[in-house]
Amino acid sequence: METLHVDLGDRSYPIFIGSVLTNPELITPYIQSSQVCVVTNTTVAPLYLDKFCAALDGYKVTRVVLPDGESYKNLDTVNLIFDDLLSNQHNRKTTLVALGGGVIGDMTGFAAACYQRGVNFIQVPTTLLSQVDSSVGGKTGVNHALGKNMIGAFYQPQVVLADTEVLETLPPRELSAGIAEVIKYGLLGDAEFFSWLEENVERLLACDTEALTYAIKRSCENKAKIVALDEKESGVRAFLNLGHTFGHAIETAMGYGEWLHGEAVGAGLLMASDLSHRMGLIDESVVQRTRTLLERSNLPVKGPASISNDQYLSLMSVDKKVMDGRLRLVLLKQLGEAFVTSDIPNDLLIDCLNSNRES
């Protein structure tokens, strides 16, 4: 088992990586009282809900099984969590557990932040994407029809349990979607890791435990370092959104769930790299290396043909990084070094969108 720490003072917490799903010694120290509410979805529940709850022997456990999919990441679905908490008289010392991917983690964390103005919660991510990204750092929330993740709160978990064995049941498409976020860490701040991914991406796709453990640990180390410096995204944490402004526009335009989050981010990473090259910031070889690694990871490298430039620009304007009406993007100075800028020539942005659209 690998152990990392997210250093946030009195909000610090550990990340355990390995065979950790059913280990009571890693779970029970972070439960405040006898009350626990485990939130999962219809896909994960048949696989892991009973196994996980067996490790909570002696606790009063209620279970909430939500419909699966990004399209359900909204306030109506979060209300189902509140219904369970209130009908079963959970008090302010209860602990919520998010057993699932990024959608479950985001909604459960948001519910925990809101219920009685804040109760403890634990992240048990079951997808690669959630293990390397969304479960770490305390971003919680839901989508709105006009914008992704625009309603939410910064709220840190007590512990993150990333079990590598559960990834063996992950569909190949979901695994690839997670690799997109792993690639992101290499591009924005870890060129050595990017090179490692070029050498080992097939091992990740084959669910090689050693390779997955290394990729999860390295990704979490990179994210934890940034979150410790900038918990609420007033500065360098914005770098973690590399490719996401483009990607969120794709998800919103296509309807949540049509493209997986990681798939949209993959296309967004190439757009960000391509725009960086067009602006004279990086060499074309970085764009090509990014494209090749995304393709080898079975990820899309172009946005949908159906999204017009005007639609992109409209959706990208509904972005948390927009300030004073000016679009701000995370771009690359070089492989392994990101920055945020609002100095974006409109003609180059349009050229980028045109060149990175499916025909």
PDB file of N, CA and C in Angstrom, residues 34-107:
ATOM      1  N   SER A  34     -21.705   6.586  15.253  1.00  0.00           N
ATOM      2  CA  SER A  34     -22.229   5.288  14.793  1.00  0.00           C
ATOM      3  C   SER A  34     -22.945   5.392  13.459  1.00  0.00           C
ATOM      4  N   GLN A  35     -23.252   6.614  13.005  1.00  0.00           N
ATOM      5  CA  GLN A  35     -24.045   6.811  11.795  1.00  0.00           C
ATOM      6  C   GLN A  35     -23.158   6.955  10.555  1.00  0.00           C
ATOM      7  N   VAL A  36     -23.518   6.198   9.513  1.00  0.00           N
ATOM      8  CA  VAL A  36     -22.803   6.271   8.232  1.00  0.00           C
ATOM      9  C   VAL A  36     -23.837   6.183   7.106  1.00  0.00           C
ATOM     10  N   CYS A  37     -23.656   7.004   6.089  1.00  0.00           N
ATOM     11  CA  CYS A  37     -24.487   6.911   4.888  1.00  0.00           C
ATOM     12  C   CYS A  37     -23.571   6.671   3.699  1.00  0.00           C
ATOM     13  N   VAL A  38     -23.718   5.521   3.059  1.00  0.00           N
ATOM     14  CA  VAL A  38     -22.892   5.169   1.909  1.00  0.00           C
ATOM     15  C   VAL A  38     -23.678   5.488   0.636  1.00  0.00           C
ATOM     16  N   VAL A  39     -23.105   6.345  -0.203  1.00  0.00           N
ATOM     17  CA  VAL A  39     -23.747   6.757  -1.448  1.00  0.00           C
ATOM     18  C   VAL A  39     -23.006   6.121  -2.620  1.00  0.00           C
ATOM     19  N   THR A  40     -23.737   5.450  -3.488  1.00  0.00           N
ATOM     20  CA  THR A  40     -23.135   4.808  -4.650  1.00  0.00           C
ATOM     21  C   THR A  40     -24.118   4.900  -5.824  1.00  0.00           C
ATOM     22  N   ASN A  41     -23.869   4.141  -6.883  1.00  0.00           N
ATOM     23  CA  ASN A  41     -24.803   4.159  -8.018  1.00  0.00           C
ATOM     24  C   ASN A  41     -25.161   2.732  -8.442  1.00  0.00           C
ATOM     25  N   THR A  42     -26.034   2.642  -9.426  1.00  0.00           N
ATOM     26  CA  THR A  42     -26.573   1.347  -9.828  1.00  0.00           C
ATOM     27  C   THR A  42     -25.535   0.447 -10.493  1.00  0.00           C
ATOM     28  N   THR A  43     -24.440   1.010 -10.971  1.00  0.00           N
ATOM     29  CA  THR A  43     -23.374   0.196 -11.575  1.00  0.00           C
ATOM     30  C   THR A  43     -22.430  -0.353 -10.515  1.00  0.00           C
ATOM     31  N   VAL A  44     -22.034   0.493  -9.577  1.00  0.00           N
ATOM     32  CA  VAL A  44     -21.058   0.101  -8.560  1.00  0.00           C
ATOM     33  C   VAL A  44     -21.693  -0.756  -7.467  1.00  0.00           C
ATOM     34  N   ALA A  45     -22.952  -0.488  -7.136  1.00  0.00           N
ATOM     35  CA  ALA A  45     -23.592  -1.178  -6.008  1.00  0.00           C
ATOM     36  C   ALA A  45     -23.525  -2.706  -6.101  1.00  0.00           C
ATOM     37  N   PRO A  46     -23.880  -3.327  -7.228  1.00  0.00           N
ATOM     38  CA  PRO A  46     -23.821  -4.797  -7.281  1.00  0.00           C
ATOM     39  C   PRO A  46     -22.401  -5.355  -7.131  1.00  0.00           C
ATOM     40  N   LEU A  47     -21.412  -4.557  -7.457  1.00  0.00           N
ATOM     41  CA  LEU A  47     -20.026  -5.019  -7.433  1.00  0.00           C
ATOM     42  C   LEU A  47     -19.384  -4.876  -6.052  1.00  0.00           C
ATOM     43  N   TYR A  48     -19.625  -3.737  -5.383  1.00  0.00           N
ATOM     44  CA  TYR A  48     -18.805  -3.423  -4.211  1.00  0.00           C
ATOM     45  C   TYR A  48     -19.556  -2.938  -2.978  1.00  0.00           C
ATOM     46  N   LEU A  49     -20.852  -2.662  -3.074  1.00  0.00           N
ATOM     47  CA  LEU A  49     -21.543  -2.074  -1.930  1.00  0.00           C
ATOM     48  C   LEU A  49     -21.565  -3.016  -0.730  1.00  0.00           C
ATOM     49  N   ASP A  50     -21.935  -4.274  -0.930  1.00  0.00           N
ATOM     50  CA  ASP A  50     -21.983  -5.215   0.190  1.00  0.00           C
ATOM     51  C   ASP A  50     -20.599  -5.442   0.780  1.00  0.00           C
ATOM     52  N   LYS A  51     -19.596  -5.567  -0.082  1.00  0.00           N
ATOM     53  CA  LYS A  51     -18.226  -5.786   0.397  1.00  0.00           C
ATOM     54  C   LYS A  51     -17.760  -4.619   1.259  1.00  0.00           C
ATOM     55  N   PHE A  52     -18.047  -3.415   0.801  1.00  0.00           N
ATOM     56  CA  PHE A  52     -17.603  -2.257   1.563  1.00  0.00           C
ATOM     57  C   PHE A  52     -18.343  -2.156   2.885  1.00  0.00           C
ATOM     58  N   CYS A  53     -19.653  -2.337   2.853  1.00  0.00           N
ATOM     59  CA  CYS A  53     -20.440  -2.211   4.073  1.00  0.00           C
ATOM     60  C   CYS A  53     -20.087  -3.290   5.098  1.00  0.00           C
ATOM     61  N   ALA A  54     -19.583  -4.433   4.632  1.00  0.00           N
ATOM     62  CA  ALA A  54     -19.164  -5.487   5.566  1.00  0.00           C
ATOM     63  C   ALA A  54     -18.027  -5.021   6.458  1.00  0.00           C
ATOM     64  N   ALA A  55     -17.245  -4.065   5.977  1.00  0.00           N
ATOM     65  CA  ALA A  55     -16.145  -3.512   6.780  1.00  0.00           C
ATOM     66  C   ALA A  55     -16.646  -2.508   7.811  1.00  0.00           C
ATOM     67  N   LEU A  56     -17.953  -2.214   7.782  1.00  0.00           N
ATOM     68  CA  LEU A  56     -18.538  -1.242   8.709  1.00  0.00           C
ATOM     69  C   LEU A  56     -19.419  -1.937   9.735  1.00  0.00           C
ATOM     70  N   ASP A  57     -19.082  -3.151  10.083  1.00  0.00           N
ATOM     71  CA  ASP A  57     -19.843  -3.917  11.069  1.00  0.00           C
ATOM     72  C   ASP A  57     -19.895  -3.150  12.390  1.00  0.00           C
ATOM     73  N   GLY A  58     -21.088  -3.030  12.933  1.00  0.00           N
ATOM     74  CA  GLY A  58     -21.252  -2.315  14.196  1.00  0.00           C
ATOM     75  C   GLY A  58     -21.744  -0.890  14.039  1.00  0.00           C
ATOM     76  N   TYR A  59     -21.712  -0.379  12.807  1.00  0.00           N
ATOM     77  CA  TYR A  59     -22.203   0.973  12.547  1.00  0.00           C
ATOM     78  C   TYR A  59     -23.640   0.923  12.030  1.00  0.00           C
ATOM     79  N   LYS A  60     -24.374   1.999  12.216  1.00  0.00           N
ATOM     80  CA  LYS A  60     -25.710   2.134  11.667  1.00  0.00           C
ATOM     81  C   LYS A  60     -25.569   2.700  10.261  1.00  0.00           C
ATOM     82  N   VAL A  61     -25.658   1.826   9.281  1.00  0.00           N
ATOM     83  CA  VAL A  61     -25.357   2.206   7.896  1.00  0.00           C
ATOM     84  C   VAL A  61     -26.639   2.285   7.076  1.00  0.00           C
ATOM     85  N   THR A  62     -26.851   3.420   6.420  1.00  0.00           N
ATOM     86  CA  THR A  62     -27.898   3.514   5.414  1.00  0.00           C
ATOM     87  C   THR A  62     -27.230   3.600   4.049  1.00  0.00           C
ATOM     88  N   ARG A  63     -27.949   3.171   3.033  1.00  0.00           N
ATOM     89  CA  ARG A  63     -27.386   3.090   1.688  1.00  0.00           C
ATOM     90  C   ARG A  63     -28.247   3.904   0.722  1.00  0.00           C
ATOM     91  N   VAL A  64     -27.589   4.670  -0.119  1.00  0.00           N
ATOM     92  CA  VAL A  64     -28.276   5.432  -1.157  1.00  0.00           C
ATOM     93  C   VAL A  64     -27.702   5.000  -2.499  1.00  0.00           C
ATOM     94  N   VAL A  65     -28.528   4.414  -3.340  1.00  0.00           N
ATOM     95  CA  VAL A  65     -28.091   3.954  -4.664  1.00  0.00           C
ATOM     96  C   VAL A  65     -28.719   4.867  -5.712  1.00  0.00           C
ATOM     97  N   LEU A  66     -27.886   5.679  -6.346  1.00  0.00           N
ATOM     98  CA  LEU A  66     -28.349   6.674  -7.307  1.00  0.00           C
ATOM     99  C   LEU A  66     -28.239   6.139  -8.729  1.00  0.00           C
ATOM    100  N   PRO A  67     -28.990   6.712  -9.671  1.00  0.00           N
ATOM    101  CA  PRO A  67     -28.805   6.335 -11.075  1.00  0.00           C
ATOM    102  C   PRO A  67     -27.402   6.720 -11.538  1.00  0.00           C
ATOM    103  N   ASP A  68     -26.891   5.974 -12.491  1.00  0.00           N
ATOM    104  CA  ASP A  68     -25.505   6.157 -12.935  1.00  0.00           C
ATOM    105  C   ASP A  68     -25.443   7.083 -14.144  1.00  0.00           C
ATOM    106  N   GLY A  69     -24.505   8.014 -14.121  1.00  0.00           N
ATOM    107  CA  GLY A  69     -24.262   8.827 -15.301  1.00  0.00           C
ATOM    108  C   GLY A  69     -24.152  10.306 -15.008  1.00  0.00           C
ATOM    109  N   GLU A  70     -23.364  10.992 -15.841  1.00  0.00           N
ATOM    110  CA  GLU A  70     -23.165  12.435 -15.720  1.00  0.00           C
ATOM    111  C   GLU A  70     -24.474  13.205 -15.852  1.00  0.00           C
ATOM    112  N   SER A  71     -25.436  12.662 -16.590  1.00  0.00           N
ATOM    113  CA  SER A  71     -26.709  13.359 -16.785  1.00  0.00           C
ATOM    114  C   SER A  71     -27.502  13.499 -15.486  1.00  0.00           C
ATOM    115  N   TYR A  72     -27.149  12.699 -14.470  1.00  0.00           N
ATOM    116  CA  TYR A  72     -27.843  12.760 -13.182  1.00  0.00           C
ATOM    117  C   TYR A  72     -27.106  13.607 -12.149  1.00  0.00           C
ATOM    118  N   LYS A  73     -26.035  14.249 -12.566  1.00  0.00           N
ATOM    119  CA  LYS A  73     -25.256  15.057 -11.630  1.00  0.00           C
ATOM    120  C   LYS A  73     -25.905  16.440 -11.506  1.00  0.00           C
ATOM    121  N   ASN A  74     -26.977  16.494 -10.713  1.00  0.00           N
ATOM    122  CA  ASN A  74     -27.747  17.720 -10.594  1.00  0.00           C
ATOM    123  C   ASN A  74     -28.381  17.807  -9.205  1.00  0.00           C
ATOM    124  N   LEU A  75     -29.031  18.926  -8.943  1.00  0.00           N
ATOM    125  CA  LEU A  75     -29.605  19.163  -7.624  1.00  0.00           C
ATOM    126  C   LEU A  75     -30.732  18.196  -7.298  1.00  0.00           C
ATOM    127  N   ASP A  76     -31.492  17.765  -8.294  1.00  0.00           N
ATOM    128  CA  ASP A  76     -32.569  16.807  -8.050  1.00  0.00           C
ATOM    129  C   ASP A  76     -32.019  15.506  -7.485  1.00  0.00           C
ATOM    130  N   THR A  77     -30.899  15.048  -8.024  1.00  0.00           N
ATOM    131  CA  THR A  77     -30.307  13.797  -7.544  1.00  0.00           C
ATOM    132  C   THR A  77     -29.705  13.972  -6.156  1.00  0.00           C
ATOM    133  N   VAL A  78     -29.053  15.106  -5.902  1.00  0.00           N
ATOM    134  CA  VAL A  78     -28.507  15.374  -4.570  1.00  0.00           C
ATOM    135  C   VAL A  78     -29.621  15.350  -3.522  1.00  0.00           C
ATOM    136  N   ASN A  79     -30.817  15.778  -3.898  1.00  0.00           N
ATOM    137  CA  ASN A  79     -31.941  15.749  -2.957  1.00  0.00           C
ATOM    138  C   ASN A  79     -32.276  14.334  -2.492  1.00  0.00           C
ATOM    139  N   LEU A  80     -31.985  13.326  -3.316  1.00  0.00           N
ATOM    140  CA  LEU A  80     -32.207  11.940  -2.906  1.00  0.00           C
ATOM    141  C   LEU A  80     -31.296  11.567  -1.733  1.00  0.00           C
ATOM    142  N   ILE A  81     -30.093  12.137  -1.711  1.00  0.00           N
ATOM    143  CA  ILE A  81     -29.186  11.921  -0.574  1.00  0.00           C
ATOM    144  C   ILE A  81     -29.764  12.587   0.670  1.00  0.00           C
ATOM    145  N   PHE A  82     -30.230  13.832   0.519  1.00  0.00           N
ATOM    146  CA  PHE A  82     -30.822  14.525   1.661  1.00  0.00           C
ATOM    147  C   PHE A  82     -32.054  13.794   2.173  1.00  0.00           C
ATOM    148  N   ASP A  83     -32.842  13.225   1.266  1.00  0.00           N
ATOM    149  CA  ASP A  83     -34.029  12.469   1.679  1.00  0.00           C
ATOM    150  C   ASP A  83     -33.648  11.341   2.626  1.00  0.00           C
ATOM    151  N   ASP A  84     -32.582  10.607   2.278  1.00  0.00           N
ATOM    152  CA  ASP A  84     -32.145   9.497   3.126  1.00  0.00           C
ATOM    153  C   ASP A  84     -31.638  10.004   4.468  1.00  0.00           C
ATOM    154  N   LEU A  85     -30.817  11.045   4.440  1.00  0.00           N
ATOM    155  CA  LEU A  85     -30.238  11.571   5.673  1.00  0.00           C
ATOM    156  C   LEU A  85     -31.324  12.041   6.636  1.00  0.00           C
ATOM    157  N   LEU A  86     -32.321  12.740   6.101  1.00  0.00           N
ATOM    158  CA  LEU A  86     -33.371  13.279   6.962  1.00  0.00           C
ATOM    159  C   LEU A  86     -34.342  12.200   7.426  1.00  0.00           C
ATOM    160  N   SER A  87     -34.728  11.304   6.517  1.00  0.00           N
ATOM    161  CA  SER A  87     -35.706  10.271   6.906  1.00  0.00           C
ATOM    162  C   SER A  87     -35.110   9.292   7.906  1.00  0.00           C
ATOM    163  N   ASN A  88     -33.790   9.127   7.886  1.00  0.00           N
ATOM    164  CA  ASN A  88     -33.130   8.229   8.839  1.00  0.00           C
ATOM    165  C   ASN A  88     -32.482   8.974   9.998  1.00  0.00           C
ATOM    166  N   GLN A  89     -32.808  10.258  10.129  1.00  0.00           N
ATOM    167  CA  GLN A  89     -32.395  11.082  11.269  1.00  0.00           C
ATOM    168  C   GLN A  89     -30.884  11.088  11.494  1.00  0.00           C
ATOM    169  N   HIS A  90     -30.153  11.251  10.398  1.00  0.00           N
ATOM    170  CA  HIS A  90     -28.708  11.403  10.544  1.00  0.00           C
ATOM    171  C   HIS A  90     -28.413  12.761  11.181  1.00  0.00           C
ATOM    172  N   ASN A  91     -27.543  12.768  12.186  1.00  0.00           N
ATOM    173  CA  ASN A  91     -27.222  14.019  12.863  1.00  0.00           C
ATOM    174  C   ASN A  91     -25.928  14.621  12.301  1.00  0.00           C
ATOM    175  N   ARG A  92     -25.456  15.701  12.907  1.00  0.00           N
ATOM    176  CA  ARG A  92     -24.306  16.413  12.337  1.00  0.00           C
ATOM    177  C   ARG A  92     -22.971  15.719  12.583  1.00  0.00           C
ATOM    178  N   LYS A  93     -22.987  14.588  13.272  1.00  0.00           N
ATOM    179  CA  LYS A  93     -21.771  13.791  13.420  1.00  0.00           C
ATOM    180  C   LYS A  93     -21.769  12.570  12.495  1.00  0.00           C
ATOM    181  N   THR A  94     -22.749  12.502  11.601  1.00  0.00           N
ATOM    182  CA  THR A  94     -22.778  11.402  10.650  1.00  0.00           C
ATOM    183  C   THR A  94     -21.612  11.519   9.671  1.00  0.00           C
ATOM    184  N   THR A  95     -21.308  10.432   8.988  1.00  0.00           N
ATOM    185  CA  THR A  95     -20.264  10.426   7.967  1.00  0.00           C
ATOM    186  C   THR A  95     -20.853   9.918   6.659  1.00  0.00           C
ATOM    187  N   LEU A  96     -20.684  10.692   5.593  1.00  0.00           N
ATOM    188  CA  LEU A  96     -21.084  10.265   4.259  1.00  0.00           C
ATOM    189  C   LEU A  96     -19.888   9.618   3.575  1.00  0.00           C
ATOM    190  N   VAL A  97     -20.155   8.540   2.848  1.00  0.00           N
ATOM    191  CA  VAL A  97     -19.108   7.851   2.085  1.00  0.00           C
ATOM    192  C   VAL A  97     -19.484   7.873   0.613  1.00  0.00           C
ATOM    193  N   ALA A  98     -18.583   8.368  -0.228  1.00  0.00           N
ATOM    194  CA  ALA A  98     -18.783   8.367  -1.675  1.00  0.00           C
ATOM    195  C   ALA A  98     -18.114   7.139  -2.258  1.00  0.00           C
ATOM    196  N   LEU A  99     -18.908   6.142  -2.633  1.00  0.00           N
ATOM    197  CA  LEU A  99     -18.397   4.902  -3.211  1.00  0.00           C
ATOM    198  C   LEU A  99     -18.748   4.892  -4.699  1.00  0.00           C
ATOM    199  N   GLY A 100     -17.838   5.370  -5.530  1.00  0.00           N
ATOM    200  CA  GLY A 100     -18.119   5.444  -6.956  1.00  0.00           C
ATOM    201  C   GLY A 100     -17.131   6.340  -7.667  1.00  0.00           C
ATOM    202  N   GLY A 101     -17.486   6.742  -8.874  1.00  0.00           N
ATOM    203  CA  GLY A 101     -16.609   7.589  -9.665  1.00  0.00           C
ATOM    204  C   GLY A 101     -16.769   9.056  -9.328  1.00  0.00           C
ATOM    205  N   GLY A 102     -16.323   9.906 -10.254  1.00  0.00           N
ATOM    206  CA  GLY A 102     -16.302  11.327  -9.997  1.00  0.00           C
ATOM    207  C   GLY A 102     -17.670  11.940  -9.765  1.00  0.00           C
ATOM    208  N   VAL A 103     -18.698  11.450 -10.452  1.00  0.00           N
ATOM    209  CA  VAL A 103     -20.050  11.988 -10.280  1.00  0.00           C
ATOM    210  C   VAL A 103     -20.538  11.740  -8.860  1.00  0.00           C
ATOM    211  N   ILE A 104     -20.372  10.515  -8.376  1.00  0.00           N
ATOM    212  CA  ILE A 104     -20.778  10.178  -7.007  1.00  0.00           C
ATOM    213  C   ILE A 104     -19.949  10.965  -6.000  1.00  0.00           C
ATOM    214  N   GLY A 105     -18.653  11.074  -6.228  1.00  0.00           N
ATOM    215  CA  GLY A 105     -17.798  11.815  -5.309  1.00  0.00           C
ATOM    216  C   GLY A 105     -18.178  13.276  -5.217  1.00  0.00           C
ATOM    217  N   ASP A 106     -18.430  13.897  -6.374  1.00  0.00           N
ATOM    218  CA  ASP A 106     -18.787  15.314  -6.392  1.00  0.00           C
ATOM    219  C   ASP A 106     -20.126  15.570  -5.703  1.00  0.00           C
ATOM    220  N   MET A 107     -21.115  14.717  -5.980  1.00  0.00           N
ATOM    221  CA  MET A 107     -22.436  14.929  -5.385  1.00  0.00           C
ATOM    222  C   MET A 107     -22.444  14.622  -3.888  1.00  0.00           C
TER     223      MET A 107
END
